[in-house]
Structure formats: structure tokens, C-alpha cells
Amino acid sequence: MRTRVNHALGRLGLAPFAFRLRERWRSLKRGRRPAASPDGFPIPPARLMVLVTGSADTAWYIEGGRLGVESMCRILDKAGAHPADLRSILDFGCGCGRVIRHWRSLTRAELNGTDCNPRLVDWCHRNLPFAKFQSNTLEPGLNYADQHFELAYALSVFTHTPEDLQQPWINELWRILQPGGYLLITTQGDEFFPKLTPTERQRYRQGRIVVRHQKAAGTNLCSAYHPETYVRKPLAEKFSMVASCPRGAAGNGNQDMYLLRKPG
């Protein structure tokens, strides 16, 4: 029922308006909020959490970020890339620090975050002093030197990126990674197949990406669905595929997780 309503709103051109109303409503439905998270750093205001997670649930904001890092550590450890040994990490699409705040106790790496929403970046600047943050635009590139990072990750970023920007962003992340560096991304794969319309399912089965509301790029309204064959080729064909973990992104709605490596 909900899927049918969303498609009807889309056909009428009302989806962006309804989406903004839903975000506003969710930001008002917050429950009891502790003054700080277990790490001692502030918790973002409800309106910012909703922009990132779609929910003002403080407990999930904290737990989802922890699970995100835990999932990444697990797949990195299997590849022999132990987080404690890393020297430079980039959170691409850092939001209001949901994930990056959990790295602080696990590694001494230089931590950086970037996001296309300046409000989220500003909050991180003011409240998470252990990392460096900057804004980016919806289109590439990033204000980092070539081959700067050992690890870059994009949790639920390509899930909200129009198709024509996906390959350019992959190329930009390639640029800033060191030879032998890792890129970790998550996508909406088979777990989300039931949400697709019959036409979208046919496209997905053909190994083609499905993207809704491309004009709402960078928000949760824009939603992309990736078959694994599309991720392997063409999206990530420049990289070596180290590991794929279907439904492995526990902190991001059981999205698929891919660990890619830039050839040394």
C-alpha cells in the first residue's frame, strides 16, 4: 500500500513536497534524548538526524553508527586491512557524524569527513573536534590531494546518487586513494527488490541500475538500487573486488557491502 501511494505521489509531482512534510513530522516525533552519547560527544538535533537516517530515534542513531563501523571492521579484518593500522580515513557522505564518531576509539588514523549538506558539516565542525570536515558539491570533486587516503567509505551514498554522477564520483574516489588503498561502499541490492515496480524489477534483472527521483540527488528521496552485476561492471571495474557481502551493512538497513581495492 505504502509503495503504491509513493508511486502515485511521484506521478503527480508531489513526492518532494510529501517527503519534506514527512521529514518535518519525524523530526517532531522525538522521544527522550540523553544529553550526550556514550562517547561523550553531543547528539545532533532531531532535524539533522532525520536528514541522515530518516528517523529522530536517538538510540538508533547511536547504535546504527556503531553497527556501521563494526560491519566495516569485520570485512576489512578479513582482507588483512586492520583499522588500527590505517593512517588516513575518509567518510564520504559523513552526515552529522553518525559513523565517524565511532572510529575514534578504534584507530589513530587521521579522520576526515565530507558531505554535500553544509548544515551537517557545520554541526560536525562544532561538535566533533577529533576529525576534519569539509563540504562538497553534488558533482565531483573533492578538495583533497591525489592519493591521500588509505581508506574511503561511502555508506548509503550511492544509494542516493543519480546514475550520471555515480561513475564520476567513483573516479574521484579513485583519485584520492593511495595505490593499494581501499574503497568500501554500500548499495541497495536484492534485499530491496520487493520495493520495485514490475518495470523496475525487469530493469534490475537485466543488470541495470534503478534510480528514482534523480532530481532530489543527495537526499533520501533519491533512491538507487544496484544489481551486483552493475556494481562489478561498469561501476567498480577499475578496482579489484576484494569482497562482497550481501545484506552485510547492518547499520544501513542490510544494504549490500562491497570492499574494493585500488591496484598497487
PDB file of C-alpha atoms in Angstrom:
ATOM      1  CA  MET A   1       0.000   0.000   0.000  1.00  0.00           C
ATOM      2  CA  ARG A   2       2.709   2.444   1.006  1.00  0.00           C
ATOM      3  CA  THR A   3       4.684   1.735  -2.174  1.00  0.00           C
ATOM      4  CA  ARG A   4       1.607   2.382  -4.330  1.00  0.00           C
ATOM      5  CA  VAL A   5       0.944   5.685  -2.562  1.00  0.00           C
ATOM      6  CA  ASN A   6       4.546   6.786  -3.096  1.00  0.00           C
ATOM      7  CA  HIS A   7       4.372   5.966  -6.797  1.00  0.00           C
ATOM      8  CA  ALA A   8       1.092   7.871  -7.113  1.00  0.00           C
ATOM      9  CA  LEU A   9       2.641  10.927  -5.459  1.00  0.00           C
ATOM     10  CA  GLY A  10       5.577  10.637  -7.833  1.00  0.00           C
ATOM     11  CA  ARG A  11       3.333  10.587 -10.895  1.00  0.00           C
ATOM     12  CA  LEU A  12       1.530  13.696  -9.627  1.00  0.00           C
ATOM     13  CA  GLY A  13       4.800  15.506  -8.952  1.00  0.00           C
ATOM     14  CA  LEU A  14       4.008  15.707  -5.236  1.00  0.00           C
ATOM     15  CA  ALA A  15       6.720  13.366  -3.937  1.00  0.00           C
ATOM     16  CA  PRO A  16       9.218  16.101  -2.934  1.00  0.00           C
ATOM     17  CA  PHE A  17       6.531  18.034  -1.042  1.00  0.00           C
ATOM     18  CA  ALA A  18       5.269  14.911   0.738  1.00  0.00           C
ATOM     19  CA  PHE A  19       8.842  13.884   1.544  1.00  0.00           C
ATOM     20  CA  ARG A  20       9.639  17.222   3.186  1.00  0.00           C
ATOM     21  CA  LEU A  21       6.443  17.039   5.248  1.00  0.00           C
ATOM     22  CA  ARG A  22       7.313  13.516   6.369  1.00  0.00           C
ATOM     23  CA  GLU A  23      10.813  14.602   7.411  1.00  0.00           C
ATOM     24  CA  ARG A  24       9.379  17.535   9.350  1.00  0.00           C
ATOM     25  CA  TRP A  25       6.881  15.286  11.118  1.00  0.00           C
ATOM     26  CA  ARG A  26       9.534  12.749  12.034  1.00  0.00           C
ATOM     27  CA  SER A  27      11.778  15.454  13.478  1.00  0.00           C
ATOM     28  CA  LEU A  28       8.926  16.398  15.836  1.00  0.00           C
ATOM     29  CA  LYS A  29       8.329  12.819  16.993  1.00  0.00           C
ATOM     30  CA  ARG A  30      11.440  12.591  19.077  1.00  0.00           C
ATOM     31  CA  GLY A  31      11.343  10.865  22.430  1.00  0.00           C
ATOM     32  CA  ARG A  32      13.565  11.280  25.472  1.00  0.00           C
ATOM     33  CA  ARG A  33      17.044  12.434  24.490  1.00  0.00           C
ATOM     34  CA  PRO A  34      20.149  11.924  26.616  1.00  0.00           C
ATOM     35  CA  ALA A  35      22.481  14.921  26.847  1.00  0.00           C
ATOM     36  CA  ALA A  36      25.319  13.040  25.128  1.00  0.00           C
ATOM     37  CA  SER A  37      26.091   9.691  23.561  1.00  0.00           C
ATOM     38  CA  PRO A  38      28.275   7.078  25.313  1.00  0.00           C
ATOM     39  CA  ASP A  39      31.363   8.588  23.649  1.00  0.00           C
ATOM     40  CA  GLY A  40      30.774  11.878  25.460  1.00  0.00           C
ATOM     41  CA  PHE A  41      30.163  13.950  22.328  1.00  0.00           C
ATOM     42  CA  PRO A  42      26.900  15.810  21.675  1.00  0.00           C
ATOM     43  CA  ILE A  43      23.943  14.268  19.877  1.00  0.00           C
ATOM     44  CA  PRO A  44      22.703  16.150  16.792  1.00  0.00           C
ATOM     45  CA  PRO A  45      19.308  17.859  16.894  1.00  0.00           C
ATOM     46  CA  ALA A  46      16.398  15.754  15.674  1.00  0.00           C
ATOM     47  CA  ARG A  47      16.061  17.636  12.376  1.00  0.00           C
ATOM     48  CA  LEU A  48      19.629  16.700  11.398  1.00  0.00           C
ATOM     49  CA  MET A  49      19.276  13.066  12.434  1.00  0.00           C
ATOM     50  CA  VAL A  50      16.162  12.815  10.256  1.00  0.00           C
ATOM     51  CA  LEU A  51      18.076  14.176   7.262  1.00  0.00           C
ATOM     52  CA  VAL A  52      20.650  11.417   7.696  1.00  0.00           C
ATOM     53  CA  THR A  53      18.712   8.377   8.917  1.00  0.00           C
ATOM     54  CA  GLY A  54      15.084   9.269   8.247  1.00  0.00           C
ATOM     55  CA  SER A  55      14.408   8.958  11.974  1.00  0.00           C
ATOM     56  CA  ALA A  56      14.768  11.053  15.131  1.00  0.00           C
ATOM     57  CA  ASP A  57      15.361   7.911  17.193  1.00  0.00           C
ATOM     58  CA  THR A  58      18.470   8.750  19.204  1.00  0.00           C
ATOM     59  CA  ALA A  59      19.086   5.139  20.224  1.00  0.00           C
ATOM     60  CA  TRP A  60      19.124   4.019  16.586  1.00  0.00           C
ATOM     61  CA  TYR A  61      21.308   6.953  15.564  1.00  0.00           C
ATOM     62  CA  ILE A  62      23.972   5.814  18.021  1.00  0.00           C
ATOM     63  CA  GLU A  63      23.525   2.077  17.503  1.00  0.00           C
ATOM     64  CA  GLY A  64      23.331   2.350  13.707  1.00  0.00           C
ATOM     65  CA  GLY A  65      26.630   4.227  13.585  1.00  0.00           C
ATOM     66  CA  ARG A  66      28.265   1.658  15.832  1.00  0.00           C
ATOM     67  CA  LEU A  67      26.974  -1.195  13.676  1.00  0.00           C
ATOM     68  CA  GLY A  68      28.222   0.589  10.563  1.00  0.00           C
ATOM     69  CA  VAL A  69      31.795   0.710  11.848  1.00  0.00           C
ATOM     70  CA  GLU A  70      31.527  -2.828  13.204  1.00  0.00           C
ATOM     71  CA  SER A  71      30.458  -4.103   9.771  1.00  0.00           C
ATOM     72  CA  MET A  72      33.327  -2.279   8.077  1.00  0.00           C
ATOM     73  CA  CYS A  73      35.892  -3.558  10.579  1.00  0.00           C
ATOM     74  CA  ARG A  74      34.720  -7.107  10.024  1.00  0.00           C
ATOM     75  CA  ILE A  75      35.142  -7.017   6.255  1.00  0.00           C
ATOM     76  CA  LEU A  76      38.444  -5.084   6.496  1.00  0.00           C
ATOM     77  CA  ASP A  77      39.888  -7.555   9.003  1.00  0.00           C
ATOM     78  CA  LYS A  78      39.099 -10.441   6.646  1.00  0.00           C
ATOM     79  CA  ALA A  79      41.025  -8.616   3.915  1.00  0.00           C
ATOM     80  CA  GLY A  80      44.010  -8.073   6.227  1.00  0.00           C
ATOM     81  CA  ALA A  81      43.443  -4.312   6.414  1.00  0.00           C
ATOM     82  CA  HIS A  82      43.231  -3.829  10.155  1.00  0.00           C
ATOM     83  CA  PRO A  83      41.694  -0.467  11.115  1.00  0.00           C
ATOM     84  CA  ALA A  84      44.228   0.084  13.910  1.00  0.00           C
ATOM     85  CA  ASP A  85      46.999   0.110  11.282  1.00  0.00           C
ATOM     86  CA  LEU A  86      45.382   2.668   8.983  1.00  0.00           C
ATOM     87  CA  ARG A  87      46.782   6.191   8.863  1.00  0.00           C
ATOM     88  CA  SER A  88      44.112   8.086   6.886  1.00  0.00           C
ATOM     89  CA  ILE A  89      40.358   7.513   6.581  1.00  0.00           C
ATOM     90  CA  LEU A  90      37.690   9.466   4.690  1.00  0.00           C
ATOM     91  CA  ASP A  91      33.979   9.293   5.488  1.00  0.00           C
ATOM     92  CA  PHE A  92      32.431  10.313   2.157  1.00  0.00           C
ATOM     93  CA  GLY A  93      28.893  11.411   2.964  1.00  0.00           C
ATOM     94  CA  CYS A  94      29.608  11.840   6.663  1.00  0.00           C
ATOM     95  CA  GLY A  95      26.248  13.431   7.503  1.00  0.00           C
ATOM     96  CA  CYS A  96      26.277  14.658  11.095  1.00  0.00           C
ATOM     97  CA  GLY A  97      28.970  12.217  12.202  1.00  0.00           C
ATOM     98  CA  ARG A  98      26.811   9.157  12.848  1.00  0.00           C
ATOM     99  CA  VAL A  99      29.619   6.783  11.843  1.00  0.00           C
ATOM    100  CA  ILE A 100      32.882   8.708  12.073  1.00  0.00           C
ATOM    101  CA  ARG A 101      32.476   9.295  15.822  1.00  0.00           C
ATOM    102  CA  HIS A 102      32.867   5.551  16.403  1.00  0.00           C
ATOM    103  CA  TRP A 103      36.302   5.378  14.734  1.00  0.00           C
ATOM    104  CA  ARG A 104      37.950   7.497  17.407  1.00  0.00           C
ATOM    105  CA  SER A 105      38.334   4.621  19.871  1.00  0.00           C
ATOM    106  CA  LEU A 106      39.483   2.127  17.225  1.00  0.00           C
ATOM    107  CA  THR A 107      42.289   3.825  15.330  1.00  0.00           C
ATOM    108  CA  ARG A 108      44.814   6.647  15.451  1.00  0.00           C
ATOM    109  CA  ALA A 109      44.257   7.355  11.774  1.00  0.00           C
ATOM    110  CA  GLU A 110      43.700  10.896  10.545  1.00  0.00           C
ATOM    111  CA  LEU A 111      39.911  11.120  10.284  1.00  0.00           C
ATOM    112  CA  ASN A 112      38.193  13.222   7.647  1.00  0.00           C
ATOM    113  CA  GLY A 113      34.561  13.688   6.659  1.00  0.00           C
ATOM    114  CA  THR A 114      32.866  15.402   3.760  1.00  0.00           C
ATOM    115  CA  ASP A 115      29.221  15.922   2.845  1.00  0.00           C
ATOM    116  CA  CYS A 116      27.127  17.842   0.334  1.00  0.00           C
ATOM    117  CA  ASN A 117      24.920  19.332   3.063  1.00  0.00           C
ATOM    118  CA  PRO A 118      26.716  22.294   4.687  1.00  0.00           C
ATOM    119  CA  ARG A 119      24.406  22.232   7.728  1.00  0.00           C
ATOM    120  CA  LEU A 120      25.568  18.725   8.584  1.00  0.00           C
ATOM    121  CA  VAL A 121      29.215  19.630   8.034  1.00  0.00           C
ATOM    122  CA  ASP A 122      28.872  22.732  10.199  1.00  0.00           C
ATOM    123  CA  TRP A 123      27.474  20.648  13.066  1.00  0.00           C
ATOM    124  CA  CYS A 124      30.394  18.228  12.782  1.00  0.00           C
ATOM    125  CA  HIS A 125      32.888  21.127  12.782  1.00  0.00           C
ATOM    126  CA  ARG A 126      31.458  22.456  16.020  1.00  0.00           C
ATOM    127  CA  ASN A 127      30.909  19.192  17.882  1.00  0.00           C
ATOM    128  CA  LEU A 128      33.395  16.530  16.720  1.00  0.00           C
ATOM    129  CA  PRO A 129      36.831  18.122  17.119  1.00  0.00           C
ATOM    130  CA  PHE A 130      38.801  14.898  16.671  1.00  0.00           C
ATOM    131  CA  ALA A 131      38.218  14.922  12.879  1.00  0.00           C
ATOM    132  CA  LYS A 132      38.453  17.373   9.993  1.00  0.00           C
ATOM    133  CA  PHE A 133      35.362  18.163   7.912  1.00  0.00           C
ATOM    134  CA  GLN A 134      34.595  19.935   4.688  1.00  0.00           C
ATOM    135  CA  SER A 135      31.703  20.411   2.276  1.00  0.00           C
ATOM    136  CA  ASN A 136      31.490  19.097  -1.241  1.00  0.00           C
ATOM    137  CA  THR A 137      29.027  19.767  -4.051  1.00  0.00           C
ATOM    138  CA  LEU A 138      26.711  17.205  -5.629  1.00  0.00           C
ATOM    139  CA  GLU A 139      29.141  16.925  -8.534  1.00  0.00           C
ATOM    140  CA  PRO A 140      32.790  15.830  -8.194  1.00  0.00           C
ATOM    141  CA  GLY A 141      35.382  16.752  -6.954  1.00  0.00           C
ATOM    142  CA  LEU A 142      36.843  16.801  -3.507  1.00  0.00           C
ATOM    143  CA  ASN A 143      39.366  19.193  -2.002  1.00  0.00           C
ATOM    144  CA  TYR A 144      41.949  16.507  -1.185  1.00  0.00           C
ATOM    145  CA  ALA A 145      45.287  15.764  -2.786  1.00  0.00           C
ATOM    146  CA  ASP A 146      45.813  12.827  -5.113  1.00  0.00           C
ATOM    147  CA  GLN A 147      46.481   9.523  -3.334  1.00  0.00           C
ATOM    148  CA  HIS A 148      45.839  10.970   0.127  1.00  0.00           C
ATOM    149  CA  PHE A 149      43.766   8.240   1.811  1.00  0.00           C
ATOM    150  CA  GLU A 150      44.296   4.597   2.687  1.00  0.00           C
ATOM    151  CA  LEU A 151      40.560   4.017   3.180  1.00  0.00           C
ATOM    152  CA  ALA A 152      37.494   5.852   1.930  1.00  0.00           C
ATOM    153  CA  TYR A 153      33.992   4.646   2.613  1.00  0.00           C
ATOM    154  CA  ALA A 154      30.562   5.685   1.383  1.00  0.00           C
ATOM    155  CA  LEU A 155      27.772   4.205   3.477  1.00  0.00           C
ATOM    156  CA  SER A 156      24.395   4.716   1.806  1.00  0.00           C
ATOM    157  CA  VAL A 157      25.737   7.413  -0.525  1.00  0.00           C
ATOM    158  CA  PHE A 158      25.499   5.768  -3.933  1.00  0.00           C
ATOM    159  CA  THR A 159      22.008   4.726  -2.841  1.00  0.00           C
ATOM    160  CA  HIS A 160      21.011   8.406  -3.202  1.00  0.00           C
ATOM    161  CA  THR A 161      23.062   9.391  -6.241  1.00  0.00           C
ATOM    162  CA  PRO A 162      21.746   9.795  -9.828  1.00  0.00           C
ATOM    163  CA  GLU A 163      23.192   7.388 -12.349  1.00  0.00           C
ATOM    164  CA  ASP A 164      25.035  10.058 -14.334  1.00  0.00           C
ATOM    165  CA  LEU A 165      27.032  11.050 -11.215  1.00  0.00           C
ATOM    166  CA  GLN A 166      27.887   7.580  -9.948  1.00  0.00           C
ATOM    167  CA  GLN A 167      30.834   6.823 -12.226  1.00  0.00           C
ATOM    168  CA  PRO A 168      32.321  10.332 -11.921  1.00  0.00           C
ATOM    169  CA  TRP A 169      32.250  10.009  -8.120  1.00  0.00           C
ATOM    170  CA  ILE A 170      33.843   6.569  -8.263  1.00  0.00           C
ATOM    171  CA  ASN A 171      36.589   8.104 -10.412  1.00  0.00           C
ATOM    172  CA  GLU A 172      37.086  10.921  -7.903  1.00  0.00           C
ATOM    173  CA  LEU A 173      37.376   8.495  -5.009  1.00  0.00           C
ATOM    174  CA  TRP A 174      39.902   6.526  -7.069  1.00  0.00           C
ATOM    175  CA  ARG A 175      41.923   9.738  -7.444  1.00  0.00           C
ATOM    176  CA  ILE A 176      42.230  10.428  -3.724  1.00  0.00           C
ATOM    177  CA  LEU A 177      43.058   6.824  -2.763  1.00  0.00           C
ATOM    178  CA  GLN A 178      46.620   5.626  -2.443  1.00  0.00           C
ATOM    179  CA  PRO A 179      47.735   2.710  -4.619  1.00  0.00           C
ATOM    180  CA  GLY A 180      46.619  -0.345  -2.683  1.00  0.00           C
ATOM    181  CA  GLY A 181      44.027   1.758  -0.842  1.00  0.00           C
ATOM    182  CA  TYR A 182      40.515   0.542  -0.107  1.00  0.00           C
ATOM    183  CA  LEU A 183      37.095   1.873  -1.042  1.00  0.00           C
ATOM    184  CA  LEU A 184      34.086   0.498   0.812  1.00  0.00           C
ATOM    185  CA  ILE A 185      30.585   1.230  -0.499  1.00  0.00           C
ATOM    186  CA  THR A 186      27.074   0.050   0.281  1.00  0.00           C
ATOM    187  CA  THR A 187      24.161  -0.328  -2.132  1.00  0.00           C
ATOM    188  CA  GLN A 188      20.514  -1.322  -2.104  1.00  0.00           C
ATOM    189  CA  GLY A 189      20.513  -4.775  -3.670  1.00  0.00           C
ATOM    190  CA  ASP A 190      18.330  -7.871  -3.629  1.00  0.00           C
ATOM    191  CA  GLU A 191      17.051  -7.104  -0.117  1.00  0.00           C
ATOM    192  CA  PHE A 192      15.130  -4.178  -1.621  1.00  0.00           C
ATOM    193  CA  PHE A 193      13.844  -5.953  -4.743  1.00  0.00           C
ATOM    194  CA  PRO A 194      10.266  -6.277  -3.364  1.00  0.00           C
ATOM    195  CA  LYS A 195      10.024  -2.466  -3.236  1.00  0.00           C
ATOM    196  CA  LEU A 196      10.447  -2.167  -7.006  1.00  0.00           C
ATOM    197  CA  THR A 197       7.646  -1.855  -9.521  1.00  0.00           C
ATOM    198  CA  PRO A 198       7.276  -4.577 -12.219  1.00  0.00           C
ATOM    199  CA  THR A 199       9.025  -2.324 -14.749  1.00  0.00           C
ATOM    200  CA  GLU A 200      11.843  -1.566 -12.309  1.00  0.00           C
ATOM    201  CA  ARG A 201      12.213  -5.275 -11.479  1.00  0.00           C
ATOM    202  CA  GLN A 202      12.672  -6.082 -15.133  1.00  0.00           C
ATOM    203  CA  ARG A 203      15.384  -3.443 -15.441  1.00  0.00           C
ATOM    204  CA  TYR A 204      17.066  -4.713 -12.263  1.00  0.00           C
ATOM    205  CA  ARG A 205      17.026  -8.331 -13.515  1.00  0.00           C
ATOM    206  CA  GLN A 206      18.763  -7.120 -16.674  1.00  0.00           C
ATOM    207  CA  GLY A 207      21.668  -5.920 -14.524  1.00  0.00           C
ATOM    208  CA  ARG A 208      20.790  -2.245 -14.853  1.00  0.00           C
ATOM    209  CA  ILE A 209      20.626   0.327 -12.091  1.00  0.00           C
ATOM    210  CA  VAL A 210      17.236   1.665 -11.000  1.00  0.00           C
ATOM    211  CA  VAL A 211      17.071   5.269  -9.742  1.00  0.00           C
ATOM    212  CA  ARG A 212      14.003   7.127  -8.509  1.00  0.00           C
ATOM    213  CA  HIS A 213      13.677  10.909  -8.123  1.00  0.00           C
ATOM    214  CA  GLN A 214      17.051  11.723  -9.637  1.00  0.00           C
ATOM    215  CA  LYS A 215      16.391  15.465  -9.285  1.00  0.00           C
ATOM    216  CA  ALA A 216      16.400  15.027  -5.480  1.00  0.00           C
ATOM    217  CA  ALA A 217      20.058  13.934  -5.509  1.00  0.00           C
ATOM    218  CA  GLY A 218      21.728  13.939  -2.124  1.00  0.00           C
ATOM    219  CA  THR A 219      18.500  13.414  -0.174  1.00  0.00           C
ATOM    220  CA  ASN A 220      16.831  10.215   0.957  1.00  0.00           C
ATOM    221  CA  LEU A 221      14.083  10.808  -1.613  1.00  0.00           C
ATOM    222  CA  CYS A 222      16.500   9.976  -4.418  1.00  0.00           C
ATOM    223  CA  SER A 223      16.838   6.207  -4.185  1.00  0.00           C
ATOM    224  CA  ALA A 224      19.089   3.930  -6.264  1.00  0.00           C
ATOM    225  CA  TYR A 225      19.036   0.129  -6.490  1.00  0.00           C
ATOM    226  CA  HIS A 226      22.134  -1.742  -7.710  1.00  0.00           C
ATOM    227  CA  PRO A 227      22.288  -5.316  -9.003  1.00  0.00           C
ATOM    228  CA  GLU A 228      25.638  -6.866  -8.079  1.00  0.00           C
ATOM    229  CA  THR A 229      26.496  -7.261 -11.749  1.00  0.00           C
ATOM    230  CA  TYR A 230      26.201  -3.492 -12.196  1.00  0.00           C
ATOM    231  CA  VAL A 231      28.495  -2.817  -9.236  1.00  0.00           C
ATOM    232  CA  ARG A 232      31.119  -5.184 -10.573  1.00  0.00           C
ATOM    233  CA  LYS A 233      30.877  -3.765 -14.070  1.00  0.00           C
ATOM    234  CA  PRO A 234      30.667  -0.967 -15.032  1.00  0.00           C
ATOM    235  CA  LEU A 235      30.634   0.897 -11.697  1.00  0.00           C
ATOM    236  CA  ALA A 236      33.707  -0.533  -9.953  1.00  0.00           C
ATOM    237  CA  GLU A 237      35.558  -2.206 -12.805  1.00  0.00           C
ATOM    238  CA  LYS A 238      38.696  -0.069 -12.250  1.00  0.00           C
ATOM    239  CA  PHE A 239      39.036  -1.592  -8.788  1.00  0.00           C
ATOM    240  CA  SER A 240      39.802  -5.099  -7.635  1.00  0.00           C
ATOM    241  CA  MET A 241      36.776  -6.610  -5.911  1.00  0.00           C
ATOM    242  CA  VAL A 242      38.152  -7.794  -2.571  1.00  0.00           C
ATOM    243  CA  ALA A 243      34.854  -8.886  -1.043  1.00  0.00           C
ATOM    244  CA  SER A 244      31.121  -8.564  -1.483  1.00  0.00           C
ATOM    245  CA  CYS A 245      28.801  -9.060   1.455  1.00  0.00           C
ATOM    246  CA  PRO A 246      25.111  -9.185   0.503  1.00  0.00           C
ATOM    247  CA  ARG A 247      22.920  -7.603   3.188  1.00  0.00           C
ATOM    248  CA  GLY A 248      26.093  -7.064   5.222  1.00  0.00           C
ATOM    249  CA  ALA A 249      25.694  -3.376   6.135  1.00  0.00           C
ATOM    250  CA  ALA A 250      23.975  -3.873   9.476  1.00  0.00           C
ATOM    251  CA  GLY A 251      23.878  -0.168  10.282  1.00  0.00           C
ATOM    252  CA  ASN A 252      22.349   0.741   6.921  1.00  0.00           C
ATOM    253  CA  GLY A 253      19.228  -1.362   6.569  1.00  0.00           C
ATOM    254  CA  ASN A 254      21.053  -4.524   5.480  1.00  0.00           C
ATOM    255  CA  GLN A 255      22.359  -2.919   2.314  1.00  0.00           C
ATOM    256  CA  ASP A 256      24.951  -4.835   0.310  1.00  0.00           C
ATOM    257  CA  MET A 257      28.564  -4.060   1.173  1.00  0.00           C
ATOM    258  CA  TYR A 258      31.489  -4.093  -1.256  1.00  0.00           C
ATOM    259  CA  LEU A 259      35.169  -3.770  -0.408  1.00  0.00           C
ATOM    260  CA  LEU A 260      37.177  -2.563  -3.402  1.00  0.00           C
ATOM    261  CA  ARG A 261      40.912  -2.025  -3.742  1.00  0.00           C
ATOM    262  CA  LYS A 262      42.873   0.285  -5.992  1.00  0.00           C
ATOM    263  CA  PRO A 263      45.675  -1.696  -7.640  1.00  0.00           C
ATOM    264  CA  GLY A 264      49.078  -1.011  -6.112  1.00  0.00           C
TER     265      GLY A 264
END
